[in-house]
Amino acid sequence: MELTNGMVMGASLSDTLANMWNAIANSSFFEVTLRLFEGLFTTVELFVLTLLFSLPLGLIICFGSRCKFTPLRYVVKTIVWIVRGSPLMLQILVVYYGPGLLFGWDLLPRFTAALVTFVINYACYFSEIYRGGIQSIPRGQYEAGQVLGMTKWQVFSKVVLLQLIKRIVPPMGNEFITLVKDTALVRVISVYEIIWMGESFIKKGMMWPLFYTAVFYLVFNGLLTLALGYFEKKLDYFKS
Amino acid sequence: MPILQVKNIQKSFGAVNVLKGIDFSLEQGKVLSIIGSSGSGKTTLLRCLTSLETADTGCVEIDGKVVFDSESTVKLTRQEKRENQLKMGLVFQSFNLFPQYNVLDNVMLAQQLAAKDRLDYKAKKQEILAEIEEHSRQIIDSVGLSDKLQNYPCELSGGQQQRVAIARALALNPKILCFDEPTSALDPELTHEVLAVIKELATRNMTMIIVTHEMTFAKEVSDQVIFMDDGVICEQGTPEQVFDSPQNQRLQEFLGSFQK
Ligand SMILES: Nc1ncnc2c1ncn2[C@@H]1O[C@H](COP(=O)(O)OP(=O)(O)O)[C@@H](O)[C@H]1O
Ligand SMILES: [Mg+2]
């Protein structure tokens, strides 16, 4: 009696599961996931390329803002002020539409326009992080290098750089995570990143894919946080 | 002829006149101690001698060669600047070791970088690097730290760090080694190990200039003592003259403050 009961219950459980499965398949869960992965690809591409160009560019801007040649220093500082002081979304629109409106040039490809904006924007933020990092290195480190006969470049590359990296990893990590989320802004010029993909299902009467995108961001940032933590640990062998 | 000749060094920071004309000379293999109250310009003098600051006037000659002359308009090449720089070593009050390198690498780094400029570097790279390592190990051994070669500065006591800093400066074979209050950042029980290393260098006839507040040590180790006050040398002479029969009133007061 009990056995049959159990079997009945077992059958109904598997039925329920099968029904749920069907429901998911019918609600095009797979299709949505696939489309969001497509969007994710664009997001990751934008993320990686932005870092690739803006990390070195930020260092150059940082040197510019510390340059002894006053006019250059002011130009650089003004650019950094404008870029950091205005909304990124507006900057994307300006880079995409601006050249056409002002000079009648052809529009840049959407993704390129988005990438250019992100590289400039993040390079400016990074330059400030580099600047803070460089200023926090004790002067004695430079002086020790100098009295040991090192050139300025040798002091920077062999003495200061790794200490600088150690100091800037935490603030850089914050920027990286912000960057992941900022990539969503490029939908204003219809670059098909995750949110755009999720939103596209609203036309078909589906609201949930939009919220489902959050999972992608959370996983992405979760992995990123782990990687940054690992990197920080790697540099734990010395104190400065 | 003295190995070091310093003439009329003056230095101001803005309106503050910190060095008001410093003249002295030092013989090869001798130890000079500079004493004086805080703010009298001792650090600034060492910094001018080691090119960390540029003096407003004056000239410095080492081994008969002018390494600094405020009047000179000759532009030195990078190589010449470095040669002049390396004639003087400097040990800082705050050690300034490179935190990301272990003891051996701290001592080797500058030598390795300098070696890259050698014409035979490409051809004999392995040999040159091996030589540098051997030389560095010997010097670290001479400051008693051969068991700490692989340790990082954060794993060492202050006294050990300062001994590494001394080894790092010595490794470049400076003609004169300067110390700016080498034990002032150390706990009292750690000062003796650093002072012992400096004394040992003195017995090996290393030419040294030591800014210090350790009066007993200065008296013991020095051949010559300078008392500075307010940017001028008030009195100089042998340790016996300066410590046992000081003439200058400021010096008498200064030494008196140590007797309490
Ligand atoms: N970079 C600088 N800018 C302005 N004033 C300085 C600077 N370096 C030193 N001074 C001043 O010079 C004076 C002498 O300093 P210092 O050479 O460090 O003396 P000491 O080492 O004998 O204590 C002090 O009054 C100090 O404030
Ligand atoms: Mg001082």
XYZ file of C-alpha atoms and ligand atoms in Angstrom:
528
model
C 0.000 0.000 0.000
C 2.664 2.441 1.105
C 4.894 1.292 -1.711
C 2.253 2.068 -4.318
C 1.624 5.363 -2.662
C 5.309 6.165 -2.910
C 5.382 5.184 -6.527
C 2.389 7.351 -7.226
C 4.067 10.262 -5.507
C 7.301 9.544 -7.414
C 5.467 9.532 -10.669
C 3.707 12.768 -9.932
C 7.058 14.393 -8.980
C 8.655 13.404 -12.234
C 5.530 14.586 -14.019
C 5.836 17.928 -12.320
C 9.482 18.151 -13.316
C 8.677 17.218 -16.881
C 5.924 19.824 -16.937
C 8.269 22.468 -15.620
C 10.840 21.440 -18.183
C 8.283 21.761 -20.939
C 7.192 25.098 -19.576
C 10.745 26.343 -19.649
C 11.328 25.028 -23.149
C 8.015 26.508 -24.299
C 8.894 29.847 -22.810
C 11.998 29.715 -25.012
C 14.408 29.579 -22.098
C 17.065 28.166 -24.374
C 16.520 30.690 -27.057
C 16.704 33.520 -24.556
C 19.846 32.134 -22.952
C 21.456 31.763 -26.330
C 20.602 35.315 -27.306
C 21.897 36.668 -24.017
C 25.151 34.783 -24.540
C 25.403 36.528 -27.874
C 24.997 39.831 -26.018
C 27.495 38.693 -23.423
C 30.046 38.162 -26.151
C 29.761 41.816 -27.171
C 29.951 42.878 -23.532
C 33.091 40.830 -22.896
C 34.655 42.068 -26.102
C 34.029 45.656 -25.094
C 35.322 44.985 -21.590
C 38.550 43.320 -22.706
C 39.358 45.776 -25.488
C 38.623 48.752 -23.255
C 41.076 47.508 -20.623
C 43.661 46.595 -23.228
C 43.818 50.170 -24.541
C 42.836 52.266 -21.556
C 45.307 50.803 -19.041
C 48.385 51.972 -20.996
C 46.673 55.149 -22.205
C 45.839 55.989 -18.599
C 49.516 55.805 -17.685
C 50.383 58.167 -20.533
C 47.669 60.601 -19.417
C 48.995 60.302 -15.879
C 52.495 61.265 -17.030
C 50.923 64.153 -18.944
C 49.119 65.421 -15.870
C 52.406 65.329 -13.927
C 54.445 66.860 -16.745
C 56.700 69.820 -15.911
C 55.592 71.603 -19.117
C 52.696 73.665 -17.747
C 50.545 74.137 -20.903
C 50.495 70.389 -21.554
C 49.676 69.718 -17.922
C 46.702 72.071 -18.073
C 45.414 70.636 -21.339
C 45.585 67.116 -19.908
C 43.972 68.145 -16.640
C 41.135 69.868 -18.496
C 40.473 66.793 -20.617
C 40.425 64.603 -17.524
C 38.053 67.026 -15.831
C 35.650 67.041 -18.797
C 35.689 63.287 -19.201
C 35.269 62.523 -15.520
C 32.776 65.315 -14.992
C 30.230 64.417 -17.669
C 27.995 61.362 -18.082
C 29.460 58.437 -19.976
C 26.164 57.981 -21.825
C 26.401 61.495 -23.187
C 29.999 60.878 -24.241
C 28.951 57.803 -26.206
C 26.353 59.857 -28.058
C 28.829 62.664 -28.738
C 31.466 60.318 -30.142
C 28.907 58.500 -32.274
C 26.898 61.432 -33.625
C 29.279 64.357 -33.028
C 31.662 64.005 -35.979
C 28.723 63.624 -38.371
C 26.843 66.622 -36.983
C 29.901 68.871 -36.780
C 31.904 67.937 -39.867
C 29.505 65.867 -41.909
C 31.753 62.837 -41.541
C 30.484 59.300 -41.894
C 29.373 57.696 -38.664
C 31.870 55.381 -37.010
C 30.745 51.767 -36.732
C 28.663 51.569 -33.547
C 30.945 49.222 -31.703
C 34.028 51.272 -32.606
C 32.387 54.470 -31.387
C 31.458 52.752 -28.135
C 34.967 51.357 -27.711
C 36.664 54.703 -28.399
C 34.448 56.396 -25.808
C 35.097 53.734 -23.199
C 38.850 53.751 -23.766
C 39.080 57.531 -23.334
C 36.679 57.578 -20.390
C 38.356 54.770 -18.483
C 41.870 55.958 -19.312
C 41.016 59.218 -17.544
C 39.784 57.400 -14.452
C 42.802 55.094 -14.511
C 45.162 58.067 -14.862
C 43.874 59.414 -11.563
C 44.360 56.045 -9.908
C 47.907 55.840 -11.266
C 48.539 59.386 -10.060
C 47.386 58.594 -6.542
C 49.486 55.435 -6.596
C 52.611 57.205 -7.797
C 52.212 59.925 -5.179
C 51.876 57.316 -2.454
C 55.269 55.726 -3.213
C 57.709 57.131 -0.641
C 60.231 59.580 -2.047
C 62.981 57.515 -0.440
C 62.433 54.783 -3.019
C 63.276 57.163 -5.873
C 66.201 58.618 -3.953
C 67.604 55.191 -3.110
C 67.450 54.304 -6.799
C 69.116 57.564 -7.754
C 72.050 57.261 -5.347
C 72.559 53.725 -6.646
C 73.125 55.227 -10.077
C 69.869 54.145 -11.720
C 68.277 56.205 -14.465
C 64.821 57.659 -13.959
C 63.333 55.003 -16.202
C 65.134 52.200 -14.350
C 63.859 53.532 -11.044
C 60.333 53.573 -12.415
C 60.357 50.212 -14.123
C 62.446 48.223 -11.633
C 61.663 49.862 -8.308
C 58.398 51.762 -8.424
C 56.212 49.889 -10.894
C 55.495 46.721 -8.932
C 54.866 48.678 -5.730
C 52.545 50.887 -7.748
C 50.670 47.887 -9.127
C 50.274 46.471 -5.636
C 48.790 49.733 -4.414
C 46.413 50.252 -7.315
C 44.971 46.755 -7.641
C 42.114 47.394 -5.177
C 40.924 50.706 -6.698
C 41.462 49.337 -10.222
C 39.354 46.319 -9.295
C 36.499 48.637 -8.393
C 36.782 50.347 -11.765
C 36.831 47.001 -13.581
C 33.578 46.021 -11.910
C 32.024 49.366 -12.738
C 33.191 48.898 -16.323
C 31.365 45.570 -16.581
C 28.133 47.304 -15.640
C 28.848 50.437 -17.694
C 29.019 48.356 -20.876
C 25.217 48.279 -20.673
C 25.194 51.975 -21.652
C 26.221 51.259 -25.232
C 22.669 50.213 -26.005
C 21.929 53.965 -26.484
C 23.606 53.608 -29.861
C 22.144 50.146 -30.405
C 25.183 48.023 -29.778
C 23.667 44.643 -29.029
C 25.016 43.890 -25.579
C 23.247 41.797 -22.933
C 20.635 44.302 -21.772
C 19.696 45.167 -25.332
C 19.201 41.486 -26.030
C 17.137 41.013 -22.879
C 15.001 44.031 -23.690
C 14.342 42.812 -27.214
C 12.093 40.100 -25.758
C 9.696 42.669 -24.320
C 8.277 43.104 -27.814
C 7.347 39.438 -27.684
C 5.598 39.999 -24.367
C 8.379 38.526 -22.234
C 9.556 40.576 -19.322
C 11.691 38.020 -17.508
C 14.663 37.857 -19.938
C 15.491 41.430 -18.993
C 15.803 40.470 -15.351
C 17.575 37.263 -16.274
C 20.461 39.393 -17.642
C 21.379 40.180 -14.040
C 22.612 36.590 -13.666
C 25.139 37.191 -16.416
C 26.485 40.345 -14.793
C 26.648 38.710 -11.392
C 28.551 35.694 -12.686
C 30.891 37.891 -14.729
C 31.640 40.136 -11.782
C 31.891 37.164 -9.447
C 34.620 35.627 -11.582
C 36.303 38.995 -11.917
C 36.308 39.459 -8.148
C 37.873 36.026 -7.701
C 40.565 36.805 -10.269
C 41.365 40.149 -8.641
C 41.537 38.501 -5.224
C 43.951 35.924 -6.586
C 46.115 38.653 -8.099
C 46.133 40.616 -4.840
C 47.234 37.489 -2.997
C 50.051 36.992 -5.499
C 51.441 40.382 -4.504
C 51.082 39.664 -0.809
C 54.649 38.407 -0.514
C 55.959 41.908 0.137
C 54.756 44.874 2.121
C 55.222 48.456 1.073
C 95.889 65.186 -1.082
C 92.449 64.725 0.514
C 90.019 62.382 -1.192
C 87.153 64.811 -0.606
C 87.275 68.559 -0.788
C 84.129 70.592 -0.160
C 84.220 74.325 -0.795
C 81.679 76.961 0.079
C 78.528 74.877 -0.230
C 75.451 77.059 0.167
C 71.863 75.964 -0.165
C 68.556 77.745 0.318
C 65.021 76.444 0.081
C 63.078 79.485 -1.002
C 63.867 82.153 1.570
C 65.270 79.673 4.085
C 69.047 79.686 4.057
C 69.889 76.164 5.201
C 73.598 75.868 4.381
C 75.573 79.090 4.684
C 78.929 78.128 3.257
C 80.378 74.760 4.222
C 84.078 73.998 3.746
C 85.916 70.886 4.804
C 88.124 68.150 3.501
C 88.584 64.498 4.303
C 91.565 62.193 3.867
C 91.348 58.780 2.252
C 90.428 56.041 4.711
C 89.331 58.443 7.447
C 86.020 58.687 9.227
C 84.268 62.029 9.634
C 81.368 62.420 12.026
C 78.964 65.310 11.690
C 77.063 66.215 14.831
C 74.654 69.034 15.567
C 71.128 69.636 16.697
C 68.169 68.820 14.521
C 67.525 71.378 11.795
C 71.152 72.489 11.601
C 71.460 71.311 7.989
C 73.289 67.979 8.316
C 70.910 66.041 6.082
C 70.870 68.820 3.521
C 74.674 68.754 3.417
C 74.747 65.001 2.792
C 72.055 65.396 0.147
C 74.120 68.049 -1.622
C 77.191 65.796 -1.509
C 75.236 62.870 -2.968
C 73.509 64.930 -5.684
C 70.029 64.475 -4.229
C 69.987 68.257 -3.932
C 71.826 70.744 -6.106
C 73.752 73.274 -4.046
C 73.319 76.953 -4.983
C 77.022 77.670 -4.804
C 80.200 75.781 -4.125
C 82.156 72.882 -5.452
C 82.921 69.287 -4.517
C 86.044 67.430 -5.549
C 86.533 63.723 -5.095
C 89.929 62.182 -5.718
C 91.098 65.344 -7.467
C 88.168 65.334 -9.861
C 85.447 67.971 -9.717
C 82.085 66.208 -9.340
C 80.080 69.334 -8.641
C 80.746 72.954 -9.435
C 77.957 75.516 -9.331
C 79.939 77.783 -11.693
C 80.469 75.130 -14.319
C 78.371 75.268 -17.462
C 79.570 71.948 -18.845
C 76.754 69.491 -19.514
C 77.666 66.063 -18.252
C 76.666 62.945 -20.138
C 74.498 60.325 -18.450
C 77.522 58.083 -18.025
C 79.590 60.853 -16.402
C 76.724 61.758 -14.092
C 76.417 58.179 -13.001
C 80.161 57.848 -12.435
C 80.090 60.924 -10.228
C 76.996 59.690 -8.446
C 78.579 56.339 -7.672
C 81.652 57.883 -6.066
C 79.405 58.630 -3.113
C 77.249 56.058 -1.393
C 74.414 56.996 0.934
C 72.738 55.039 3.707
C 69.410 56.556 4.708
C 67.884 56.910 8.126
C 64.803 55.027 6.877
C 66.768 52.273 5.035
C 64.732 52.641 1.821
C 65.188 49.030 0.789
C 63.188 47.899 -2.230
C 60.328 45.937 -0.635
C 59.582 43.664 -3.590
C 63.106 42.251 -3.797
C 64.780 39.834 -1.419
C 68.063 40.707 0.276
C 70.261 39.347 -2.495
C 68.279 41.109 -5.232
C 68.286 44.383 -3.307
C 72.064 44.260 -3.324
C 72.388 43.025 -6.924
C 69.824 45.188 -8.714
C 71.845 48.364 -9.301
C 74.913 46.367 -10.315
C 72.897 44.328 -12.805
C 71.409 47.466 -14.333
C 74.809 49.141 -14.577
C 76.273 46.025 -16.186
C 73.838 46.361 -19.093
C 75.821 49.393 -20.249
C 79.023 47.400 -20.515
C 80.185 46.852 -24.070
C 80.894 43.174 -23.441
C 77.541 42.580 -21.717
C 75.899 40.661 -24.549
C 78.907 38.464 -25.098
C 79.620 37.665 -21.463
C 76.241 38.056 -19.825
C 76.280 34.811 -17.802
C 79.773 35.435 -16.540
C 79.065 39.033 -15.560
C 75.884 38.135 -13.708
C 77.635 35.309 -11.880
C 80.380 37.715 -10.837
C 77.819 40.196 -9.551
C 76.107 37.509 -7.545
C 79.346 36.255 -6.039
C 80.422 39.810 -5.149
C 77.012 40.529 -3.599
C 77.014 37.347 -1.540
C 80.424 38.239 -0.143
C 79.308 41.693 0.857
C 76.098 40.427 2.448
C 78.246 37.929 4.315
C 80.451 40.780 5.547
C 77.441 42.446 7.199
C 76.507 39.093 8.750
C 73.355 38.335 6.785
C 74.293 35.372 4.635
C 71.439 33.387 6.192
C 68.885 36.007 5.029
C 69.697 36.107 1.314
C 66.219 35.022 0.257
C 64.268 37.038 2.832
C 62.229 40.090 1.936
C 62.753 43.389 3.795
C 59.415 43.028 5.610
C 60.738 39.822 7.158
C 63.790 41.522 8.683
C 64.309 43.569 11.829
C 65.201 47.240 11.445
C 68.820 46.520 12.283
C 68.994 43.808 9.654
C 67.341 46.063 7.087
C 69.887 48.775 7.734
C 72.721 46.276 7.342
C 71.263 45.251 3.970
C 71.126 48.922 3.018
C 74.803 49.248 3.937
C 75.633 46.157 1.870
C 73.640 47.544 -1.044
C 75.626 50.797 -0.959
C 78.965 49.017 -0.478
C 78.342 46.691 -3.397
C 78.855 49.595 -5.808
C 82.328 50.296 -4.378
C 81.812 53.967 -3.507
C 84.908 55.984 -2.698
C 83.077 57.567 0.206
C 80.120 56.157 2.094
C 77.755 58.606 3.807
C 75.357 57.707 6.609
C 72.436 59.924 7.609
C 71.561 59.004 11.184
C 71.765 55.289 10.368
C 70.467 54.191 13.762
C 67.880 56.879 14.523
C 64.984 54.750 13.270
C 66.071 51.725 15.318
C 65.166 50.440 18.748
C 68.103 50.993 21.130
C 68.877 47.286 21.348
C 69.280 47.103 17.565
C 71.608 50.084 17.138
C 74.724 48.208 18.244
C 74.568 45.680 15.394
C 74.536 48.502 12.834
C 77.250 50.457 14.645
C 79.361 47.286 14.774
C 79.152 46.989 10.986
C 80.229 50.627 10.573
C 83.137 50.151 12.996
C 84.209 47.089 11.074
C 84.207 49.195 7.884
C 86.346 51.794 9.654
C 88.957 49.190 10.529
C 89.041 48.253 6.844
C 89.801 51.926 6.028
C 86.542 52.767 4.317
C 86.259 56.528 3.931
C 83.029 57.545 5.647
C 80.943 60.554 6.611
C 78.546 59.768 9.425
C 75.785 62.037 10.650
C 74.898 60.696 14.061
C 73.511 61.414 17.506
C 75.443 58.472 19.018
C 78.142 60.517 20.734
C 80.059 57.646 22.302
C 80.170 55.900 18.950
C 81.228 59.085 17.132
C 84.047 59.658 19.576
C 85.247 56.098 19.223
C 85.047 55.658 15.472
C 85.916 59.084 14.053
C 89.179 60.613 12.981
C 87.572 63.986 12.534
C 84.402 65.579 13.908
C 82.380 68.506 12.612
C 79.832 70.322 14.725
C 77.207 72.110 12.655
C 74.827 74.727 13.879
C 72.367 76.779 11.853
C 73.945 75.953 8.495
C 77.570 76.626 9.400
C 80.438 74.558 10.765
C 80.962 75.955 14.262
C 83.819 73.760 15.260
C 85.827 70.937 13.825
C 88.765 68.848 14.933
C 89.782 65.496 16.320
C 87.251 63.688 18.532
C 89.385 64.570 21.557
C 89.323 68.274 20.724
C 85.616 68.381 19.942
C 84.299 66.147 22.709
C 86.795 66.735 25.521
C 87.675 70.392 25.163
C 84.968 72.077 23.091
C 85.652 75.790 22.498
C 82.398 76.903 20.921
C 79.619 77.772 23.354
C 76.880 76.221 21.201
C 78.886 73.017 21.052
C 79.308 73.003 24.825
C 75.544 73.385 25.240
C 74.897 70.700 22.636
C 77.206 68.205 24.319
C 75.790 69.166 27.690
C 72.343 68.093 26.543
C 73.676 64.544 26.101
C 75.088 64.289 29.610
C 71.733 64.329 31.376
N 63.175 70.318 0.791
C 63.129 71.282 1.736
N 62.342 72.359 1.588
C 62.303 73.322 2.523
N 63.022 73.312 3.654
C 63.835 72.273 3.866
C 63.931 71.201 2.937
N 64.827 70.300 3.414
C 65.241 70.784 4.593
N 64.650 71.971 4.879
C 64.907 72.795 6.073
O 66.289 72.910 6.233
C 66.640 72.902 7.593
C 67.714 71.878 7.838
O 67.191 70.598 7.633
P 68.078 69.291 7.691
O 69.166 69.402 6.695
O 67.159 68.138 7.530
O 68.663 69.336 9.152
P 69.203 68.173 10.056
O 69.438 66.966 9.206
O 70.457 68.717 10.642
O 68.181 67.935 11.103
C 65.370 72.638 8.367
O 64.917 73.856 8.879
C 64.411 72.131 7.329
O 63.107 72.515 7.624
Mg 68.619 65.013 9.363
